[in-house]
PDB file of C-alpha atoms and ligand atoms in Angstrom:
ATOM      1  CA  UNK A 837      68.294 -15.235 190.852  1.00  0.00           C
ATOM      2  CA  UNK A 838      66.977 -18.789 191.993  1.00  0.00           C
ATOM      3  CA  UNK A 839      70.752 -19.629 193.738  1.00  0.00           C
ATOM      4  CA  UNK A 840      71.025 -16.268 195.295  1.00  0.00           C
ATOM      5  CA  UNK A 841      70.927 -17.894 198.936  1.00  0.00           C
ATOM      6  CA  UNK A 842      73.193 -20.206 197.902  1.00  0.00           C
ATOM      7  CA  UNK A 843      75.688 -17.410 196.737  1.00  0.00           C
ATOM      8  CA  UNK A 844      75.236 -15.348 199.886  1.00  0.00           C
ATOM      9  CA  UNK A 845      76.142 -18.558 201.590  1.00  0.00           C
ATOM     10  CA  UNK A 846      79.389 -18.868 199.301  1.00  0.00           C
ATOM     11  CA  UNK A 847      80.102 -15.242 199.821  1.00  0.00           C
ATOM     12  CA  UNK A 848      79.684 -15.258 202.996  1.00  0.00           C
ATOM     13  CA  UNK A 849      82.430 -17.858 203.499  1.00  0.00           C
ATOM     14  CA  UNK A 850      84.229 -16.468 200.818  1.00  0.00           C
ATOM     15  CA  UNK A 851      84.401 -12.936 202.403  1.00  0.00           C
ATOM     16  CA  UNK A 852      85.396 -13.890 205.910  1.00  0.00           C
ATOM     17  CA  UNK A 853      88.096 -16.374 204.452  1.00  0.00           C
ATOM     18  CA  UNK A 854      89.610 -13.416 203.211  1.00  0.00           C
ATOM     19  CA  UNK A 855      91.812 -10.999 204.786  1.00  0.00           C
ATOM     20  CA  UNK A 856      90.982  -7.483 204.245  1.00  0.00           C
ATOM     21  CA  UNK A 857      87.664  -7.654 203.012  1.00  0.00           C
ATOM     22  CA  UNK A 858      86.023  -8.936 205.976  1.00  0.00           C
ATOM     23  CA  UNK A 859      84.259  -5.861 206.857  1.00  0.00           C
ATOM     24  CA  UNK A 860      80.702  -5.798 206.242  1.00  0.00           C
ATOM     25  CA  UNK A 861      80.013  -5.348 202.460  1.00  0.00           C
ATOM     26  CA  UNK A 862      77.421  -7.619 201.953  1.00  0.00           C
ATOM     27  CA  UNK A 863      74.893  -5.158 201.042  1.00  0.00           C
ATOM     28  CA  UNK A 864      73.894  -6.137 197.238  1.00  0.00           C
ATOM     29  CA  UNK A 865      74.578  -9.443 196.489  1.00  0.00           C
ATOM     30  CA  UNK A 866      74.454  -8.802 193.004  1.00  0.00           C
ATOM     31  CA  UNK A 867      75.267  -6.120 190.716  1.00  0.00           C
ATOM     32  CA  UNK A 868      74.474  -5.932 187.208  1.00  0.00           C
ATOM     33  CA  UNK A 869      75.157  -4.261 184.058  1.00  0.00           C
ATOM     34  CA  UNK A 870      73.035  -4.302 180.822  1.00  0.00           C
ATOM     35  CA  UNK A 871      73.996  -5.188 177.265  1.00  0.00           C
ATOM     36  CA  UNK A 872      72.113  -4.903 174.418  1.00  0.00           C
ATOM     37  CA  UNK A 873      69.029  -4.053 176.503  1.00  0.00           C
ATOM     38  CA  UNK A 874      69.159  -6.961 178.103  1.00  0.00           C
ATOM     39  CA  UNK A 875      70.088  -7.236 182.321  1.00  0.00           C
ATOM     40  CA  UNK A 876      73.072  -9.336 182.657  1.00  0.00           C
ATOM     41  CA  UNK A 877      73.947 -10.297 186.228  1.00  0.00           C
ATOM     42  CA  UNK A 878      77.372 -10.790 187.961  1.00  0.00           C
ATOM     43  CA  UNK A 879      78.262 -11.647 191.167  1.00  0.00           C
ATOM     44  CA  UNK A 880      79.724  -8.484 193.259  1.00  0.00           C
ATOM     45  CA  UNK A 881      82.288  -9.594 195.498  1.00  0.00           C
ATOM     46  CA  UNK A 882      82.688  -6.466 197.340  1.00  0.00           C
ATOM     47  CA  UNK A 883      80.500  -3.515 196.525  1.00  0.00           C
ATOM     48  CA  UNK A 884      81.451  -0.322 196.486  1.00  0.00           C
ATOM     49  CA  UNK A 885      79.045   2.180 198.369  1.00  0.00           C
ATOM     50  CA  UNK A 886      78.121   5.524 198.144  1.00  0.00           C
ATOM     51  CA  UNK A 887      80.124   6.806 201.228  1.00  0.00           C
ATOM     52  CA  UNK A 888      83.906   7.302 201.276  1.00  0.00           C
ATOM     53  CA  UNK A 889      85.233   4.726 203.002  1.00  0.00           C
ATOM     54  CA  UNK A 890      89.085   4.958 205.184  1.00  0.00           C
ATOM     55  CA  UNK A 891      92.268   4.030 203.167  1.00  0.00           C
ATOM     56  CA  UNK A 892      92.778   0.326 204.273  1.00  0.00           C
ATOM     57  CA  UNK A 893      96.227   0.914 205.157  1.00  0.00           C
ATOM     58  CA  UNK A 894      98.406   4.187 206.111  1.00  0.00           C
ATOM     59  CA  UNK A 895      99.574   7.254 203.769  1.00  0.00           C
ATOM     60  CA  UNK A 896     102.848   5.399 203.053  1.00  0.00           C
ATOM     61  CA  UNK A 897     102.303   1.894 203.094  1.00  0.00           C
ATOM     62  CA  UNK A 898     102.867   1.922 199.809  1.00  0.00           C
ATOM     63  CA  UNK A 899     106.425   3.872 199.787  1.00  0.00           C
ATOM     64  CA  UNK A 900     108.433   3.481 198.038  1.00  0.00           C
ATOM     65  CA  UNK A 901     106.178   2.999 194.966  1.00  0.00           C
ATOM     66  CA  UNK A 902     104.061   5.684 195.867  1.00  0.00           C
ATOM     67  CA  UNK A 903     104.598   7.871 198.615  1.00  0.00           C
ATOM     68  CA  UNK A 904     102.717   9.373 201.559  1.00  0.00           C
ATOM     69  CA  UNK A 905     102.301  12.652 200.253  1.00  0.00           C
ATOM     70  CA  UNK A 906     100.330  11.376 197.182  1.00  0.00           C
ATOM     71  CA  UNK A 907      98.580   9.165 198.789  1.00  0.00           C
ATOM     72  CA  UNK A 908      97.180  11.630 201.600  1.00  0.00           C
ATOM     73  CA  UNK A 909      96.193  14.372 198.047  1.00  0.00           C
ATOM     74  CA  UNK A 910      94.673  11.572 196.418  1.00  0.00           C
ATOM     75  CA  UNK A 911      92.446  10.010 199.023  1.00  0.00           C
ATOM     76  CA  UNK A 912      91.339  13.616 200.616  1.00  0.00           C
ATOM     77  CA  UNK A 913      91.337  15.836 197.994  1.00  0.00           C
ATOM     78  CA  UNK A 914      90.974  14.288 194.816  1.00  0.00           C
ATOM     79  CA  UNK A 915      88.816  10.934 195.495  1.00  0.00           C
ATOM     80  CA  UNK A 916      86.949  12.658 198.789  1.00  0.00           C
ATOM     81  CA  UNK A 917      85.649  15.420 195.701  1.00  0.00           C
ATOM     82  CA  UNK A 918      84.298  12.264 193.709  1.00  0.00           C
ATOM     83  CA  UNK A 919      82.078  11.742 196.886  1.00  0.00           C
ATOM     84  CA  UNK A 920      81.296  14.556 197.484  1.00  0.00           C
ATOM     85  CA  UNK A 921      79.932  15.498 194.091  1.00  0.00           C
ATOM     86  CA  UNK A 922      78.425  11.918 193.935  1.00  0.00           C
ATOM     87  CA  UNK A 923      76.135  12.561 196.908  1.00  0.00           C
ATOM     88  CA  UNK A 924      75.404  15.956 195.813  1.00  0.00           C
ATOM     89  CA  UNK A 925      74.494  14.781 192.146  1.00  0.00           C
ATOM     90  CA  UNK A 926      72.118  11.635 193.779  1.00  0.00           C
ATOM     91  CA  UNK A 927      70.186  14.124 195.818  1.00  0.00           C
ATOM     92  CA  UNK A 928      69.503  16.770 193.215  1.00  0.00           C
ATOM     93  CA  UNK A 929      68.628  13.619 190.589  1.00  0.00           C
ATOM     94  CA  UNK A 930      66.198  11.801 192.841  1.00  0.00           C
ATOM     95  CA  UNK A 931      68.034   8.927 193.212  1.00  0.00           C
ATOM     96  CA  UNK A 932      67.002   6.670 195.961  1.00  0.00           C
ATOM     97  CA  UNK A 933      70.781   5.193 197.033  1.00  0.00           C
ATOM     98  CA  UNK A 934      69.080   2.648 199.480  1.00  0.00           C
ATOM     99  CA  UNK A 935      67.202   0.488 196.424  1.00  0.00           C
ATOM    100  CA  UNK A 936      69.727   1.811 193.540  1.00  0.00           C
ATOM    101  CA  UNK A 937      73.488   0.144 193.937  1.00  0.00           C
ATOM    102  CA  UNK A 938      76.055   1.680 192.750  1.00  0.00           C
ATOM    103  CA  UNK A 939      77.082  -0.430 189.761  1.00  0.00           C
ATOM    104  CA  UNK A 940      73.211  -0.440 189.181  1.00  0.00           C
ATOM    105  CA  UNK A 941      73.245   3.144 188.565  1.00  0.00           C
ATOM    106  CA  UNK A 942      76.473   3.043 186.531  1.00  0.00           C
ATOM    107  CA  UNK A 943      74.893   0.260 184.658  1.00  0.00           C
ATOM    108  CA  UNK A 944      71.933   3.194 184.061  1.00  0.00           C
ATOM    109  CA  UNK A 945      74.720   6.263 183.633  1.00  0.00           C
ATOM    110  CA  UNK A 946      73.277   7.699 180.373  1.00  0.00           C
ATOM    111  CA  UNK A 947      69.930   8.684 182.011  1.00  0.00           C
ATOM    112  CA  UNK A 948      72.212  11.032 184.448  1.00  0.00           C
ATOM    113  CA  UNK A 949      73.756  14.425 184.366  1.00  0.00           C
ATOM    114  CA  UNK A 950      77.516  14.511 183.234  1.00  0.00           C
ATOM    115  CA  UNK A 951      78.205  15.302 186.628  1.00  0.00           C
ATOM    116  CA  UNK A 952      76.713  11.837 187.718  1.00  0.00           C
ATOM    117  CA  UNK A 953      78.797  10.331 184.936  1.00  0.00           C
ATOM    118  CA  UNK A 954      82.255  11.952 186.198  1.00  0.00           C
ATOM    119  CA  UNK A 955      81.778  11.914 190.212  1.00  0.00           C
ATOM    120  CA  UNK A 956      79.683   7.643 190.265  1.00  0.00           C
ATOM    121  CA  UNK A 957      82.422   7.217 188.171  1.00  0.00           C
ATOM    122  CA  UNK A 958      85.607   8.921 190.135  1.00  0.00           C
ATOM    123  CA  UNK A 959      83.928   7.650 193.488  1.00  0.00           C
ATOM    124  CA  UNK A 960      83.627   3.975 192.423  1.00  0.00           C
ATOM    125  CA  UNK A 961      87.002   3.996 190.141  1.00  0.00           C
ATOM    126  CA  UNK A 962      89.040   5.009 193.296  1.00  0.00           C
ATOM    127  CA  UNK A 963      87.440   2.826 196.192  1.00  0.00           C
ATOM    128  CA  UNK A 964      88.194  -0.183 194.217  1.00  0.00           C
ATOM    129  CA  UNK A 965      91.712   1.267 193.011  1.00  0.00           C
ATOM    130  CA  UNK A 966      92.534   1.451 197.056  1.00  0.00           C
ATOM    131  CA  UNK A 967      91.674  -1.866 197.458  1.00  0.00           C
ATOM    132  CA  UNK A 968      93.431  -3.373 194.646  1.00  0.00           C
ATOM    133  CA  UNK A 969      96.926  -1.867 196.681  1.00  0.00           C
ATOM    134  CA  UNK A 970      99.017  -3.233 199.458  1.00  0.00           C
ATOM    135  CA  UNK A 971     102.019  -3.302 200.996  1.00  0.00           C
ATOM    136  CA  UNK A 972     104.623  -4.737 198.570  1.00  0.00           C
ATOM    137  CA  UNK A 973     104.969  -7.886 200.713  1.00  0.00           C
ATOM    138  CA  UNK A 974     102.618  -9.542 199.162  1.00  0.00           C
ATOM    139  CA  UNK A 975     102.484 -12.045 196.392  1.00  0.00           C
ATOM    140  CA  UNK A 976     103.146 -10.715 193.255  1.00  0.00           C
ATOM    141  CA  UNK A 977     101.359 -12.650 191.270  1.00  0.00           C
ATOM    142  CA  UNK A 978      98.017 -14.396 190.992  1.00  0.00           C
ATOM    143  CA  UNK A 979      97.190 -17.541 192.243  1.00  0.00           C
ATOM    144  CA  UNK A 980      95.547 -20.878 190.793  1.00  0.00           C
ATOM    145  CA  UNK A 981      92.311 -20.105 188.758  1.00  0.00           C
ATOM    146  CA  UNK A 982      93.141 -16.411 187.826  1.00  0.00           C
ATOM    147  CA  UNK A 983      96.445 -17.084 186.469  1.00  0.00           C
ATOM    148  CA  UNK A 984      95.106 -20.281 184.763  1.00  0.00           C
ATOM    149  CA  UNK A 985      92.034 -17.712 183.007  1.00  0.00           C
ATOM    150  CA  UNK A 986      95.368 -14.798 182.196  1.00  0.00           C
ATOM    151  CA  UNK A 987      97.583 -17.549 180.559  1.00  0.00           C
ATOM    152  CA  UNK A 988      94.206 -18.565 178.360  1.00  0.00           C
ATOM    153  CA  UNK A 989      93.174 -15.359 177.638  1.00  0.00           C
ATOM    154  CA  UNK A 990      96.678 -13.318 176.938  1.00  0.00           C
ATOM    155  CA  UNK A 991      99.079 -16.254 176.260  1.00  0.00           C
ATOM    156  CA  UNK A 992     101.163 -15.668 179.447  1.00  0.00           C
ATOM    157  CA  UNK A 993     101.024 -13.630 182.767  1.00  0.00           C
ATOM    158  CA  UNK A 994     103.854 -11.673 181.177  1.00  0.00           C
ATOM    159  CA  UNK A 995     101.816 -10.906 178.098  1.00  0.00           C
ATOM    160  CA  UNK A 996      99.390  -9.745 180.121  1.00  0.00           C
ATOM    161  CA  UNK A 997     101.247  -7.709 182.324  1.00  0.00           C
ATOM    162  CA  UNK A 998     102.515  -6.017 178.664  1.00  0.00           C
ATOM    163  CA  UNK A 999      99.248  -5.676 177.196  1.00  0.00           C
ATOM    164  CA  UNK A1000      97.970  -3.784 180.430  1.00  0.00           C
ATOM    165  CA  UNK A1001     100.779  -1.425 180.677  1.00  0.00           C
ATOM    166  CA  UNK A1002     100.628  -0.343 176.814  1.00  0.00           C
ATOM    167  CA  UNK A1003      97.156   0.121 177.743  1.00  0.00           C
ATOM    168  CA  UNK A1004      97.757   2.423 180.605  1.00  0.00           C
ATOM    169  CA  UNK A1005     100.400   3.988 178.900  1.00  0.00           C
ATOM    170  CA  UNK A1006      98.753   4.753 175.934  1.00  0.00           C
ATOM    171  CA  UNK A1007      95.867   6.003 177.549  1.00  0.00           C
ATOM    172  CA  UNK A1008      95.779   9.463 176.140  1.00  0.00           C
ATOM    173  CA  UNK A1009      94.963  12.587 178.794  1.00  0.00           C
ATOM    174  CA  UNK A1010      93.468  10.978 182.013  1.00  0.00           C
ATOM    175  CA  UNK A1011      91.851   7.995 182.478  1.00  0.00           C
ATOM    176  CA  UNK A1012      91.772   4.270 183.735  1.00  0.00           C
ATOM    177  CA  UNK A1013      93.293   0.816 182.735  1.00  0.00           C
ATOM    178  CA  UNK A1014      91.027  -2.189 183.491  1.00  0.00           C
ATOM    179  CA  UNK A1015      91.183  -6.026 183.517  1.00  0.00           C
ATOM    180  CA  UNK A1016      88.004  -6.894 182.895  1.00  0.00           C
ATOM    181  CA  UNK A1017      85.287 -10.350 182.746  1.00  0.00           C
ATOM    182  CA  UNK A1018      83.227  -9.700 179.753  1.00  0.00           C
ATOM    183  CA  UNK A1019      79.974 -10.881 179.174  1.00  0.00           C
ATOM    184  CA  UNK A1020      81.651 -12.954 176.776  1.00  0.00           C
ATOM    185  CA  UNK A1021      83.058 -14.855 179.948  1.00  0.00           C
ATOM    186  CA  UNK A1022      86.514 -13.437 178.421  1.00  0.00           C
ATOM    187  CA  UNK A1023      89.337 -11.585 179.856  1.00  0.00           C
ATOM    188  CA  UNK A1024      90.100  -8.448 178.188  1.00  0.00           C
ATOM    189  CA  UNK A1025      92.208  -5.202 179.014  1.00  0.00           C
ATOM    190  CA  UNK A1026      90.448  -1.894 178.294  1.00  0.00           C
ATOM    191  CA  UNK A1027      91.104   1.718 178.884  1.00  0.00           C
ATOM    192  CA  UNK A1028      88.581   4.661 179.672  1.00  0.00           C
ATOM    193  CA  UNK A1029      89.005   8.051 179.470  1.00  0.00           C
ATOM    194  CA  UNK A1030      88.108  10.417 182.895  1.00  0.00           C
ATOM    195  CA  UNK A1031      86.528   8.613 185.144  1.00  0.00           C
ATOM    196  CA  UNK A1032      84.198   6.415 183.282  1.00  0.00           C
ATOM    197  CA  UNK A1033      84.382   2.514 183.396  1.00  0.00           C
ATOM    198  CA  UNK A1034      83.508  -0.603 182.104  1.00  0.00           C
ATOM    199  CA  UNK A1035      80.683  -1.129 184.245  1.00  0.00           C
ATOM    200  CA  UNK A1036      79.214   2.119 182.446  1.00  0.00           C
ATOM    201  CA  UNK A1037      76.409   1.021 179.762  1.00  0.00           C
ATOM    202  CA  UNK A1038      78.277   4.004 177.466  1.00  0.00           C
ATOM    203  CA  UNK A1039      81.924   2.294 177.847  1.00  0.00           C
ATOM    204  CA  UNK A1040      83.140   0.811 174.665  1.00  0.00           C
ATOM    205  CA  UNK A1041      83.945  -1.978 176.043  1.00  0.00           C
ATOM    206  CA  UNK A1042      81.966  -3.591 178.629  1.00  0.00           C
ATOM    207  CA  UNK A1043      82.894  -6.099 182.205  1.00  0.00           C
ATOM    208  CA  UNK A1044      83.347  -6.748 185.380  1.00  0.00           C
ATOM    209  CA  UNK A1045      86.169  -4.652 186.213  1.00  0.00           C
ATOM    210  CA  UNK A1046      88.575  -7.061 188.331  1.00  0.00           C
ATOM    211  CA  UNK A1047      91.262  -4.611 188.450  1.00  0.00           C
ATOM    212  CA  UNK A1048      91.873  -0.898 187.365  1.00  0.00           C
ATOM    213  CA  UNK A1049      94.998   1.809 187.174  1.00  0.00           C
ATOM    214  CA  UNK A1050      94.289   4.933 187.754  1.00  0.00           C
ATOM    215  CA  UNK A1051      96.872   6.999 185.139  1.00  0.00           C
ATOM    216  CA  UNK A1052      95.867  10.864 186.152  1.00  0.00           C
ATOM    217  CA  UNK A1053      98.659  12.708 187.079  1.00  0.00           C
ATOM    218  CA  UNK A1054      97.305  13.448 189.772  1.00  0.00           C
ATOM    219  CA  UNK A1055      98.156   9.448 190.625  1.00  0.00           C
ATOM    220  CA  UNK A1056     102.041  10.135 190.300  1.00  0.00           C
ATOM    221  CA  UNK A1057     103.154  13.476 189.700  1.00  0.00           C
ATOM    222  CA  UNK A1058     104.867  14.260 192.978  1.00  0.00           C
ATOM    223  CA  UNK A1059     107.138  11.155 192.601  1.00  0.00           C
ATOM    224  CA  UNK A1060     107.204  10.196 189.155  1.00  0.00           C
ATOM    225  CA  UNK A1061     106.513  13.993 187.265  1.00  0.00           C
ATOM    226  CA  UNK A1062     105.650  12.922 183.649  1.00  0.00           C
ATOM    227  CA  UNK A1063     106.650   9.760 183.786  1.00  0.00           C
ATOM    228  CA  UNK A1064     103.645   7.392 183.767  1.00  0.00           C
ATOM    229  CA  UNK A1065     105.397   4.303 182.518  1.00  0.00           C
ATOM    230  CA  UNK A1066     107.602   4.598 185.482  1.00  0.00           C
ATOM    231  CA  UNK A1067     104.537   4.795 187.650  1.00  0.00           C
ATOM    232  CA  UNK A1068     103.003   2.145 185.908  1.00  0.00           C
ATOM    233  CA  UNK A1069     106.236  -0.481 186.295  1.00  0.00           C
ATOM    234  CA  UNK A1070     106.625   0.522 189.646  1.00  0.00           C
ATOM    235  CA  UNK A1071     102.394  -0.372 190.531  1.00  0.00           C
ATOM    236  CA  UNK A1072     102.950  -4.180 189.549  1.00  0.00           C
ATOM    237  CA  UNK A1073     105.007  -4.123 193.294  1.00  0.00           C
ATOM    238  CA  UNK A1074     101.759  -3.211 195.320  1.00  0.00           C
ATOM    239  CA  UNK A1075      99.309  -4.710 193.377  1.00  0.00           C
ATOM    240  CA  UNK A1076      97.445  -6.704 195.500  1.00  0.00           C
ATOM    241  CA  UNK A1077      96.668 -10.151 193.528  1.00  0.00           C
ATOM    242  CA  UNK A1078      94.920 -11.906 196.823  1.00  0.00           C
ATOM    243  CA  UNK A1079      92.367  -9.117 196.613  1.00  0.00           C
ATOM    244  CA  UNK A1080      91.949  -9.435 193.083  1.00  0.00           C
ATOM    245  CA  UNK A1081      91.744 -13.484 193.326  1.00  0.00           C
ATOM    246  CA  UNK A1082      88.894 -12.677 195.483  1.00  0.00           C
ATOM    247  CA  UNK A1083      86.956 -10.486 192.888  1.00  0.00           C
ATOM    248  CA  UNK A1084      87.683 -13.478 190.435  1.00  0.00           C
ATOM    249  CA  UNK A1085      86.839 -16.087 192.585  1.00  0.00           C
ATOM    250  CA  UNK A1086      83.370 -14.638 193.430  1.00  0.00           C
ATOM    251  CA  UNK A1087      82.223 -14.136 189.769  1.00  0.00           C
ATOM    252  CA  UNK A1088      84.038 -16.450 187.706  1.00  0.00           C
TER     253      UNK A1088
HETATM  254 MN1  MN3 B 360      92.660   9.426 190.954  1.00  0.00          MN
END
């Protein structure tokens, strides 16, 4: 923790050089997750915290890949319940939200309730997901030291893109596809079932999540009915790599 000033220097500059994340997240500087017992730190570019936060863009900025009317059920209804249950589950478990972090707790989720596990889950899975979306104007891919660490790690952006999509489609019931920084210092796709993720010490397989898809229906039914890979083809247009470069940047 001896070069934590220096990072909050570096994400300081880091955070205001980028556009939509400029507004006041610098609350933990840190997050961490354990492995084997043992506290393994990364660098949190952007933590998520315990409060629903606005959608960082209008109900159908994302049209045509996702319309309005999803977006306005998912936000309100379905991630607004994650929240909801989150702060009820942190007050009846005695969980003091000002010295815990989020990820911290996630990092602790097997000494929690199940409803803990679902709603710290749901609440942190879909304030990232929001984030990770834009208008499709942006640029489709990666840039510079991302897409340098894909085309190690998978072969090509294209493989990757592949490997992420069986993932998601594959995922069986509901659940989450990740790109994630293991503790390995590798890049790996993963899948979770519900609402858990790889931050979670019970998760299989264990990172940094830099990106996630969330493949409920309740994601895409209204356009796309039962047909997730359509949903999941159509996601790669409002995925928004500038954000993600940003998660990268801060922890690689
Ligand atoms: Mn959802």
């Amino acid at each position: 923790m001896s070069n934590e000033s220096n990072y909050d220097r570096r994400q300081f500059i880091t955070t205001t050089a980028k556009a939509g994340i400029a507004s006041g997240f610098l609350i933990n500087s840190f997050s961490s997750f354990a492995k084997n017992g043992n506290r393994i730190y990364h660098r949190s570019p952007d933590p998520v915290t315990y409060k629903q936060q606005p959608l960082p863009y209008t109900y159908n900025a994302l049209e045509p890949y996702i319309g309005a009317a999803t977006m306005e059920l998912h936000h309100t209804k379905h991630a607004a319940a994650y929240a909801k249950n989150l702060a009820e589950a942190v007050i009846a478990e005695g969980v003091n939200i000002e010295k815990t972090s989020l990820e911290d707790l996630l990092a602790n989720i097997s000494s929690y309730s199940t409803k803990m596990r679902n709603n710290a889950g749901g609440h942190y899975n879909h304030e990232l997901f929001w984030k990770l979306m834009s208008a499709p104007t942006k640029a489709q891919v990666p840039t510079g030291n991302l897409l340098n660490a894909i085309n190690k790690n998978f072969g090509s952006f294209d493989a990757f893109k592949a490997q992420f999509s069986e993932a998601a489609k594959n995922r069986f019931g509901s659940g989450w596809a990740w790109l994630i920084y293991t503790h390995e210092k590798k890049l790996l796709v993963a899948s979770t079932s519900n609402q858990d993720n790889p931050l979670m010490n019970i998760a299989e397989v264990k990172g940094f999540p830099l990106l996630g898809l969330d493949v409920w229906e309740h994601a895409y039914y209204l356009k796309y009915h039962n047909l997730r890979a359509d949903y999941i083809n159509a996601w790669w247009n409002i995925l928004n790599w500038q954000y993600v470069d940003s998660r990268w940047d801060s922890i690689a």
